[in-house]
Amino acid sequence: MEWNLRRMDSEQANPDLLQPSKSFKKPSSGTITLNVGGFLYAAHRTTLCRHQGSVLEELASGRKPVQHTDSMGNPFIDRDGPVFRHILNFLRIGDLQLPDDFRESGLLRREAEYYRLGGLVEAISEWEGQRAAQREPAFLELTDERSQGFKVYCSDPTFIDKVKGRLVLISKSRLDDFPEEFEVSSNLIQFRHFIKSDPGSRLVLKQDSTFVCTLECLKLETVMLALKAGFTLISSLDSTKGSVVAADALHFVK
């Protein structure tokens, strides 16, 4: 018997699309075939049960009876078929992986809310935030505030994470990660001192363990991180001291 299923927008066939089966009716069967908006998907029963309390968990576990079936006896869910592949992949790998040109995050969010997948809703919000940050220009300011120390402000929190990931505190022969005392917010770091907050402690560059002992060294490292991240220097305040890193303030955009 031949079956004609609607093809998705993509040129390539969806590997999740399968022929109808009676597996759902067998409690001992490890796989289940679902008809979602006319698209057939097969998944392991444990995959669908991964999020307790979700619509798919209730369906696969049998806690709620199947209300609708297609002509072959597969459970029918009257929701968007093509976008369901992203929901199924999230259940399989525990992470949201979307194409770079994906433009249906709003639809995917509504589907995730329908299936009661709170973790997926949060992952979609995070993905949308990252995409928005990539589209908007980012501003970076490095300021030497004398008595207040060295300030790093960036409108893109991911750059602040890069700085935090590069600098660690070694104290009493143990690695203490980035010093929390320097963190002001997700967009701002304020370095108020550079040497020995506690006896024997030191601020170092991760991986090569270079001792950060001067303001110039710390500023140079931050400038290098900025250039590697794609930032462009647009202005500097009081750079007459012969070096960019000796300037009182540096401004970058990306």
XYZ file of C-alpha atoms in Angstrom:
254
model
C 0.000 0.000 0.000
C 1.387 3.437 -0.910
C 1.024 6.457 1.329
C 1.245 10.078 0.186
C 2.303 12.390 3.009
C 2.710 16.129 2.666
C 6.298 17.197 2.310
C 7.754 19.907 4.486
C 9.200 23.120 3.111
C 12.713 21.690 3.166
C 14.061 20.086 0.000
C 15.308 17.091 2.019
C 12.955 14.476 3.402
C 12.522 14.460 7.154
C 14.252 11.321 8.500
C 11.677 11.209 11.309
C 8.812 10.634 8.859
C 7.857 6.954 8.914
C 5.168 4.641 7.660
C 2.145 4.027 9.907
C 2.477 1.298 12.501
C 0.421 -0.365 15.224
C 3.200 -0.043 17.804
C 1.237 2.314 20.057
C -1.363 -0.350 20.731
C 1.302 -2.697 22.103
C 2.254 -1.697 25.677
C 5.447 -3.726 25.400
C 6.564 -1.935 22.230
C 9.513 0.406 22.689
C 8.562 2.749 19.851
C 5.484 4.841 19.198
C 4.288 6.348 15.916
C 2.461 9.671 16.189
C 0.521 11.524 13.524
C 1.127 15.237 14.147
C -0.831 17.410 11.728
C -0.506 14.820 8.971
C 3.204 14.082 9.569
C 4.196 10.719 11.010
C 6.942 10.622 13.643
C 8.396 7.603 15.419
C 10.086 7.873 18.796
C 11.021 5.668 21.700
C 8.432 5.588 24.452
C 10.997 6.736 27.046
C 11.843 9.772 24.894
C 8.243 10.974 24.929
C 8.023 10.325 28.686
C 11.148 12.365 29.446
C 9.294 15.400 30.838
C 6.868 14.432 33.588
C 3.463 16.083 33.265
C 3.820 16.996 29.599
C 1.120 16.139 27.062
C 3.451 13.681 25.349
C 4.368 11.962 28.620
C 0.704 11.500 29.504
C 0.010 10.118 26.025
C 2.986 7.727 25.867
C 2.615 6.463 29.427
C -1.080 5.743 28.978
C -2.053 7.996 31.903
C -4.545 9.665 29.563
C -6.468 7.798 26.870
C -5.919 8.556 23.207
C -8.767 10.775 22.030
C -8.138 10.775 18.284
C -6.482 8.324 15.901
C -5.834 8.324 12.180
C -7.068 5.674 9.731
C -4.171 3.383 10.676
C -4.762 3.633 14.402
C -1.892 5.989 15.182
C -2.559 8.675 17.823
C -3.434 11.908 16.024
C -2.399 15.318 17.405
C -3.959 18.255 15.592
C -0.923 20.542 15.855
C 1.791 21.836 13.516
C 3.545 18.865 11.941
C 6.825 20.286 10.539
C 7.837 22.146 13.714
C 7.278 19.030 15.825
C 10.665 17.687 14.683
C 12.373 20.374 16.806
C 10.274 19.380 19.818
C 11.178 15.740 19.322
C 14.881 16.550 18.942
C 14.761 18.573 22.165
C 13.339 15.561 23.983
C 16.018 13.323 22.494
C 19.143 15.366 23.224
C 17.971 17.690 26.003
C 19.120 20.782 24.106
C 17.578 23.152 21.562
C 19.323 22.999 18.189
C 17.800 25.217 15.502
C 19.024 26.142 11.987
C 20.680 29.548 11.629
C 17.872 30.671 9.315
C 15.050 29.469 11.568
C 12.251 32.070 11.668
C 9.408 30.326 13.454
C 10.449 30.651 17.085
C 7.065 32.176 17.942
C 5.268 29.164 16.512
C 7.678 26.794 18.235
C 7.078 28.565 21.559
C 3.304 28.183 21.227
C 3.701 24.500 20.409
C 6.022 24.005 23.408
C 3.463 25.692 25.642
C 0.722 23.430 24.282
C 2.782 20.311 25.037
C 3.606 21.766 28.506
C 7.358 21.639 27.989
C 8.577 24.422 30.273
C 12.247 23.633 29.686
C 11.802 24.061 25.949
C 9.977 27.382 26.428
C 12.953 28.670 28.450
C 15.413 27.396 25.847
C 13.502 29.219 23.100
C 13.606 32.480 25.081
C 17.363 32.105 25.538
C 17.814 31.378 21.826
C 15.756 34.434 20.881
C 17.812 36.594 23.241
C 21.060 35.419 21.681
C 19.769 36.081 18.189
C 18.625 39.571 19.192
C 22.044 40.317 20.682
C 23.701 39.237 17.438
C 21.494 41.548 15.395
C 21.925 44.627 17.599
C 25.195 46.616 17.700
C 27.209 45.917 20.839
C 28.994 48.678 22.772
C 32.099 48.087 24.886
C 33.726 50.596 27.240
C 36.979 50.090 29.139
C 37.523 52.747 31.812
C 40.430 53.408 34.176
C 38.731 55.110 37.104
C 41.872 55.566 39.181
C 40.835 54.970 42.777
C 37.799 52.964 41.676
C 39.880 50.550 39.604
C 39.342 49.237 36.093
C 35.783 48.973 34.715
C 34.641 46.789 31.823
C 31.131 47.490 30.543
C 29.569 45.759 27.538
C 25.985 45.759 26.273
C 26.535 42.156 25.164
C 26.725 39.922 28.269
C 28.473 37.186 26.287
C 31.636 39.316 26.105
C 31.598 39.756 29.876
C 31.440 35.966 30.080
C 34.521 35.772 27.844
C 36.453 38.016 30.230
C 35.293 36.010 33.228
C 36.261 32.802 31.465
C 39.778 34.100 30.802
C 40.585 35.312 34.312
C 40.682 33.134 37.409
C 41.885 33.533 40.982
C 44.409 31.122 42.417
C 44.366 31.046 46.179
C 46.347 28.705 48.390
C 47.183 26.363 45.496
C 43.582 25.925 44.420
C 41.606 27.303 41.491
C 38.760 29.536 42.641
C 37.297 30.569 39.254
C 36.448 34.196 38.550
C 36.346 36.350 41.726
C 32.712 37.156 42.513
C 33.757 40.384 44.240
C 34.521 41.902 40.821
C 31.082 41.141 39.359
C 28.604 44.030 39.361
C 26.047 42.774 36.830
C 25.806 40.668 33.685
C 27.051 43.709 31.735
C 29.668 45.118 34.111
C 32.874 44.086 35.870
C 34.696 46.417 38.268
C 38.282 45.418 39.121
C 39.054 47.216 42.358
C 42.429 45.607 43.006
C 44.823 43.377 41.141
C 47.240 41.833 43.614
C 46.656 39.814 46.764
C 43.238 40.317 48.223
C 44.235 37.439 50.514
C 47.750 36.272 51.408
C 49.003 33.983 48.648
C 46.208 34.728 46.174
C 46.755 35.970 42.654
C 44.725 36.783 39.568
C 45.900 34.770 36.555
C 45.041 34.200 32.927
C 43.360 30.856 32.445
C 45.264 28.158 30.553
C 48.702 29.802 30.567
C 48.665 30.906 34.270
C 50.175 34.314 33.514
C 50.184 36.488 36.646
C 48.038 39.617 36.126
C 49.901 42.057 38.339
C 49.366 45.432 36.659
C 46.482 47.483 35.344
C 48.125 47.674 31.900
C 48.366 43.888 31.674
C 44.684 43.476 32.505
C 43.626 46.192 30.046
C 45.761 44.684 27.279
C 44.194 41.267 27.810
C 40.679 42.766 27.636
C 41.548 44.721 24.470
C 42.867 41.541 22.837
C 39.671 39.688 23.758
C 37.618 42.548 22.283
C 39.493 42.500 18.973
C 39.196 38.710 18.722
C 35.444 39.026 19.365
C 35.061 41.384 16.396
C 34.928 44.754 18.221
C 36.357 47.880 16.571
C 38.002 50.696 18.514
C 36.160 53.954 17.782
C 37.561 56.373 20.377
C 40.001 56.749 23.236
C 40.276 59.309 25.993
C 43.723 60.765 26.784
C 45.831 58.445 24.655
C 48.803 60.854 24.665
C 50.718 58.558 27.005
C 52.111 56.605 24.049
C 49.977 53.465 24.308
C 46.341 52.619 23.698
C 46.166 50.574 26.881
C 47.444 53.594 28.825
C 44.362 55.601 27.821
C 41.874 56.542 30.511
C 38.959 55.181 28.452
C 38.493 53.075 25.321
C 35.271 52.658 23.359
C 34.485 49.793 20.969
C 31.520 48.769 18.832
C 30.601 45.567 16.997
